[in-house]
PDB file of C-alpha atoms in Angstrom:
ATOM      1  CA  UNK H   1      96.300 123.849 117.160  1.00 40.00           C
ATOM      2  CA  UNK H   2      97.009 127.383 116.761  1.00 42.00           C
ATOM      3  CA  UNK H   3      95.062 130.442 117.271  1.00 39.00           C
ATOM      4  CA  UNK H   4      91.337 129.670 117.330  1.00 39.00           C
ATOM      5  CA  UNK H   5      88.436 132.136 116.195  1.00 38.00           C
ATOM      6  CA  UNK H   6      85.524 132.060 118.284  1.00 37.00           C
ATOM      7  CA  UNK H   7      82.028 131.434 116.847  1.00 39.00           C
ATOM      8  CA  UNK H   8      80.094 134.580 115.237  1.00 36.00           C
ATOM      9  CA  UNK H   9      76.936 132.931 115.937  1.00 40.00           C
ATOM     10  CA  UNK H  10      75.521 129.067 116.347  1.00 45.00           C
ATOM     11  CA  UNK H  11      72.135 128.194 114.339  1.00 45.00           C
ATOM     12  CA  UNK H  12      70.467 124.886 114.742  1.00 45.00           C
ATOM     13  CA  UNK H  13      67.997 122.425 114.827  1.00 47.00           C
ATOM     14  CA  UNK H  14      68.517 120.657 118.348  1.00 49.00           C
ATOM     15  CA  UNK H  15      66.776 121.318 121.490  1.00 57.00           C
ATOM     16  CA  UNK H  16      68.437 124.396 123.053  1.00 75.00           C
ATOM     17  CA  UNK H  17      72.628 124.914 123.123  1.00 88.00           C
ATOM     18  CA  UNK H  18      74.844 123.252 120.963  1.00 92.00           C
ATOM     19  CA  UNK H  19      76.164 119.732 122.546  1.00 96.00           C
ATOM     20  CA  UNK H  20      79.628 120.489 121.422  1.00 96.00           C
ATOM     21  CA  UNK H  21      81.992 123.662 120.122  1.00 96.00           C
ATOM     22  CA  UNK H  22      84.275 123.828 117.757  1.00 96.00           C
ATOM     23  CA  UNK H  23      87.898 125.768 116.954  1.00 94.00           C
ATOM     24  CA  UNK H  24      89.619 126.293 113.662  1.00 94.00           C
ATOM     25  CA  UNK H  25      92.640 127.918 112.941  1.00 91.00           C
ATOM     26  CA  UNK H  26      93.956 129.389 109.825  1.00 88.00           C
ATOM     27  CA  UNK H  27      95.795 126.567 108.407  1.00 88.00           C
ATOM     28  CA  UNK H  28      92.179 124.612 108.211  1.00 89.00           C
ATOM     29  CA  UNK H  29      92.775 122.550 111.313  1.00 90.00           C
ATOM     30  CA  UNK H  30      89.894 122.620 113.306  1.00 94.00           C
ATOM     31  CA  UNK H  31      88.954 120.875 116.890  1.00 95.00           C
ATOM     32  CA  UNK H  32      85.624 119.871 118.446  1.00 96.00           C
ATOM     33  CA  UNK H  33      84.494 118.964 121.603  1.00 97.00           C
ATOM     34  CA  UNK H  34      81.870 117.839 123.332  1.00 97.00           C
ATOM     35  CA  UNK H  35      80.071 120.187 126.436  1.00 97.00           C
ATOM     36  CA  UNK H  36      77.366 117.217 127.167  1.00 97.00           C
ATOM     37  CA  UNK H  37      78.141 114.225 128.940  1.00 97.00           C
ATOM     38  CA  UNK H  38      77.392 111.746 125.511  1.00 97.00           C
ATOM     39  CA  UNK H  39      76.995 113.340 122.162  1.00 97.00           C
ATOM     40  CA  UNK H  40      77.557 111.150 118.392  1.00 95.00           C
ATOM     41  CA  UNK H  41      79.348 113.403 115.937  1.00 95.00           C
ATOM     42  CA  UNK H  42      77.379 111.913 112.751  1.00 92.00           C
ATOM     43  CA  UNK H  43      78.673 114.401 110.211  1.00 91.00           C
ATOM     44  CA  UNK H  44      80.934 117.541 109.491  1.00 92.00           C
ATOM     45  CA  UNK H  45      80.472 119.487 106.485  1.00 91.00           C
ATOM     46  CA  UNK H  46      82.947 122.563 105.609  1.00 93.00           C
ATOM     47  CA  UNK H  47      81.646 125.880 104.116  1.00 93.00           C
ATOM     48  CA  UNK H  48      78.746 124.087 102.378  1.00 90.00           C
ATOM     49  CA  UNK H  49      80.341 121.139 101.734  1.00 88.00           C
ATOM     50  CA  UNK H  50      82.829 123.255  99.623  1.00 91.00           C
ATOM     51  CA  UNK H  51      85.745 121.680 101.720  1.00 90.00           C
ATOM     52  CA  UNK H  52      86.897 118.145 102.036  1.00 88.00           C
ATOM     53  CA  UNK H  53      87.226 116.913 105.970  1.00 90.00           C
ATOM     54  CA  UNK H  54      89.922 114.483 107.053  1.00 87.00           C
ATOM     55  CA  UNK H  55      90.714 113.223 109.930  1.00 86.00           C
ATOM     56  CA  UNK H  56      93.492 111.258 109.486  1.00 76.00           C
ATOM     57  CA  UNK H  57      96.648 113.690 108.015  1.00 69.00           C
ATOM     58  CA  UNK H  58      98.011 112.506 104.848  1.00 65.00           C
ATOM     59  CA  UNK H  59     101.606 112.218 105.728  1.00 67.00           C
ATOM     60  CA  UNK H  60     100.445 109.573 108.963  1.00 67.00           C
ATOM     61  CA  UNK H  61      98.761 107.751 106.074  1.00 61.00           C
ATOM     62  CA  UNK H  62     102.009 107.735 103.968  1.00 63.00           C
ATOM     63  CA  UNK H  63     103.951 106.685 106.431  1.00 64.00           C
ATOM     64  CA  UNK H  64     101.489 103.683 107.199  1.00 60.00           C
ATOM     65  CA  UNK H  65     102.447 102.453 103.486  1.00 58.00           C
ATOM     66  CA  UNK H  66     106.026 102.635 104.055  1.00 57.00           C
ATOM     67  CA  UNK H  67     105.795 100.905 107.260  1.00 58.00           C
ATOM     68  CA  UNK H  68     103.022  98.652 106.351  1.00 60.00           C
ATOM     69  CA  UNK H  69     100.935  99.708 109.679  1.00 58.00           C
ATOM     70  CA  UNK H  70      98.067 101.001 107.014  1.00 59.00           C
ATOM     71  CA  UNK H  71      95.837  98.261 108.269  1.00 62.00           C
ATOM     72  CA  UNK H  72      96.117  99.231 111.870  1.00 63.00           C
ATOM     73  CA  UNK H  73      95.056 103.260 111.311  1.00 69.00           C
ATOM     74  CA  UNK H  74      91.150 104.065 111.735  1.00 75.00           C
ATOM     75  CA  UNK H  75      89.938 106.113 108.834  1.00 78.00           C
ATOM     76  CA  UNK H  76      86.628 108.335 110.313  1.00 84.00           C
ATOM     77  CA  UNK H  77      85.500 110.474 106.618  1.00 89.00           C
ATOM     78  CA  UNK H  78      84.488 109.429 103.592  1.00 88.00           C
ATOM     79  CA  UNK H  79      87.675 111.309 102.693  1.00 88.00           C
ATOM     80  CA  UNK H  80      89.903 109.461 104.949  1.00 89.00           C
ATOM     81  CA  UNK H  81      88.920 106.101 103.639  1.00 90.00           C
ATOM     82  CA  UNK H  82      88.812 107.259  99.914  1.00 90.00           C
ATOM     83  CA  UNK H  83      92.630 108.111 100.449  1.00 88.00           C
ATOM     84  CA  UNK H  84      93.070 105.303 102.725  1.00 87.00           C
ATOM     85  CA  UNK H  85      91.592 102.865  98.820  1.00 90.00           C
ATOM     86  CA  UNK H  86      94.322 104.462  96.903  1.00 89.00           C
ATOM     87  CA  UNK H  87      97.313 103.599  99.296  1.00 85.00           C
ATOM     88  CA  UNK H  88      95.646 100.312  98.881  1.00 87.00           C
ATOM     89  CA  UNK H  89      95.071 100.231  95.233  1.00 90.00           C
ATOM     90  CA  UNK H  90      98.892 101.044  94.921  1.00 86.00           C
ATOM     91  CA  UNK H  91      99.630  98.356  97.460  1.00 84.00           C
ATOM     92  CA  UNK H  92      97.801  95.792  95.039  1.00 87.00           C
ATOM     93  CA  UNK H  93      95.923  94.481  98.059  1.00 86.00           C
ATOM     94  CA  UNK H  94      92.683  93.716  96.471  1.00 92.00           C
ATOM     95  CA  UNK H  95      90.739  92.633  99.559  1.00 92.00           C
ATOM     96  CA  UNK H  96      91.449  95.395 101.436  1.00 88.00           C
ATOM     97  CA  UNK H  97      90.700  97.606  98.622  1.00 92.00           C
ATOM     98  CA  UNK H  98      86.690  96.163  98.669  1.00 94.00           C
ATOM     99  CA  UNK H  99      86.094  96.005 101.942  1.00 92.00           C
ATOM    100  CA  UNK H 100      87.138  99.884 102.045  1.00 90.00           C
ATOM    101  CA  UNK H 101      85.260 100.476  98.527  1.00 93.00           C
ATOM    102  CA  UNK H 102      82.068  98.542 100.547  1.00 93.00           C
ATOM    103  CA  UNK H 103      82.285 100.776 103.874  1.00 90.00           C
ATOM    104  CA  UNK H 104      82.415 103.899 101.324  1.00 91.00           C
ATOM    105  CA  UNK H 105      79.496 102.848  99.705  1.00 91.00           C
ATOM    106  CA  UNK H 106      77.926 101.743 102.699  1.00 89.00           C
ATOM    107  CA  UNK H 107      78.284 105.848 103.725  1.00 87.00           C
ATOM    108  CA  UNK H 108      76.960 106.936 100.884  1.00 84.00           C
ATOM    109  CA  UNK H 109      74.060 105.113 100.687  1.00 81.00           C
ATOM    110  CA  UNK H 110      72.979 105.654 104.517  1.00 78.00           C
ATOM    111  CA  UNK H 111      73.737 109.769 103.114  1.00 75.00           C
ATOM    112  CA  UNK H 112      76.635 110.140 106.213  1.00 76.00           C
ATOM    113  CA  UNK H 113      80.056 111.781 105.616  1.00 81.00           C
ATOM    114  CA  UNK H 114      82.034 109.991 108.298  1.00 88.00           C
ATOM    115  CA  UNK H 115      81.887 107.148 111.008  1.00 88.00           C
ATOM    116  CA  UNK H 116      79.841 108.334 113.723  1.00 91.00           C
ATOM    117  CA  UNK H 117      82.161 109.476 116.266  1.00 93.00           C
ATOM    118  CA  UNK H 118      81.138 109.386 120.519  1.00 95.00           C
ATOM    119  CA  UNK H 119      82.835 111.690 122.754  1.00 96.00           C
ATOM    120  CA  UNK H 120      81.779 112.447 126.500  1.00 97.00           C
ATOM    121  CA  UNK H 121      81.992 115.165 128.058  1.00 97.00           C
ATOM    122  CA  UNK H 122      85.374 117.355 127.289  1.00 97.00           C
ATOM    123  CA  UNK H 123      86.240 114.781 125.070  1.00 96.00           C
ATOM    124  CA  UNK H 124      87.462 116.119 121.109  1.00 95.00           C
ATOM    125  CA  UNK H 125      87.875 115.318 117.708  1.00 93.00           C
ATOM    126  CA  UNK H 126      90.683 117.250 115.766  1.00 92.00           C
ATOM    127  CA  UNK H 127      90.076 116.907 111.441  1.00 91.00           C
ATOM    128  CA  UNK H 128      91.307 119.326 108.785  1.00 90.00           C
ATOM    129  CA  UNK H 129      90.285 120.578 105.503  1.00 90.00           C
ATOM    130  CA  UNK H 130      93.560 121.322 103.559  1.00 84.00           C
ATOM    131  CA  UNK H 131      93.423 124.412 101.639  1.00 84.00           C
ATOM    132  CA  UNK H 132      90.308 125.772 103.151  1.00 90.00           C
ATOM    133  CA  UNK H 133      89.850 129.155 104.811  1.00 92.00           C
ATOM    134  CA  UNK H 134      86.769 127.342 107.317  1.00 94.00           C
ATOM    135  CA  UNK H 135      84.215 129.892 107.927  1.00 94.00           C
ATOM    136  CA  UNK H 136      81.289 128.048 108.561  1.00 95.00           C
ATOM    137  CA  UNK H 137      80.862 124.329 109.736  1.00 95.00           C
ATOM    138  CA  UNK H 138      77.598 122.445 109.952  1.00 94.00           C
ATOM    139  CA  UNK H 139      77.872 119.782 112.400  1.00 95.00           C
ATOM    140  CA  UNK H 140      75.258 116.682 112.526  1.00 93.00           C
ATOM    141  CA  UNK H 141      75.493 115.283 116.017  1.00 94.00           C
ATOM    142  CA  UNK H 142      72.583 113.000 117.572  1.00 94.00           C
ATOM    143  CA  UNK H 143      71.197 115.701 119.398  1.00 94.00           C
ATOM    144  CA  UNK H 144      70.861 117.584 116.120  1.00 94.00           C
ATOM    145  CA  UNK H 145      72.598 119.875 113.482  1.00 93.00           C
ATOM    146  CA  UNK H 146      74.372 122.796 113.973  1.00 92.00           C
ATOM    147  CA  UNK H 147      75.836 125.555 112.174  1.00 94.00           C
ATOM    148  CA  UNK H 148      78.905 127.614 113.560  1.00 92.00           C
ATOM    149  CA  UNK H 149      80.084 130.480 111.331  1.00 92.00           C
ATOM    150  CA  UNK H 150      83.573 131.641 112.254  1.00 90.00           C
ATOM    151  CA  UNK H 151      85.084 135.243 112.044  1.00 80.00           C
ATOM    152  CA  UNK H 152      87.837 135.220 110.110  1.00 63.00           C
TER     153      UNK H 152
END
């Protein structure tokens, strides 16, 4: 992943430390891991929501159209599976195209940006936000929110 930046300073809403820490690097890659032994990522939002968050890269999602594997990749953000919709829309594959429309909508409505995500302890999740210089990250874990600024 590159060079990291360390935290500036962690703000949240939990009971006590942060269940899990997070890396970015200057090509918006970032990486975040859990420091409990259970913790449910429920949401990451990029400099205010000012960035979109993927998980799965673009090119892996390309190639899963040309090698018709689409159906076999595991889209985590709203992002991913909004992307994931227009491979499908170009595919003509109508079914597949609602029942990603429905889990999109099914977000939105329960107010989530992304499938909730378990890691134990050590465990990581690595996203990216292209285009975006990340300098602060609120994370929404089941243990509560957090907000990581990053020195940049």
């Amino acid at each position: 992943m590159g060079a990291s930046c360390l935290a500036l300073f962690l703000v949240g809403c939990g009971n006590g430390e942060s269940p899990v820490e997070m890396s970015v690097n200057s090509k918006g890659e970032f990486q975040i891991s859990s420091k409990v032994d259970s913790v449910t990522i429920q949401g990451v939002k990029l400099n205010r929501g000012n960035c979109v968050v993927n998980f799965v890269p673009e090119e892996t999602l390309q190639m899963g159209v040309f090698m018709g594997v689409l159906s076999q990749m595991t889209p985590i953000s709203i992002q991913d599976l909004k992307d994931m919709a227009s491979a499908y829309k170009i595919l003509d594959q109508k079914e597949r195209l609602a029942n990603i429309e429905n889990k999109i909508s099914q977000l939105e409505q329960k107010g989530v940006m992304m499938e909730p995500q378990a890691l134990k302890f050590g465990e990581k999740i690595k996203g990216f936000s292209q285009e975006c210089d990340i300098i602060e990250a609120e994370i929404q874990t089941d243990k509560g929110a957090w907000t990581l600024s990053f020195d940049k």
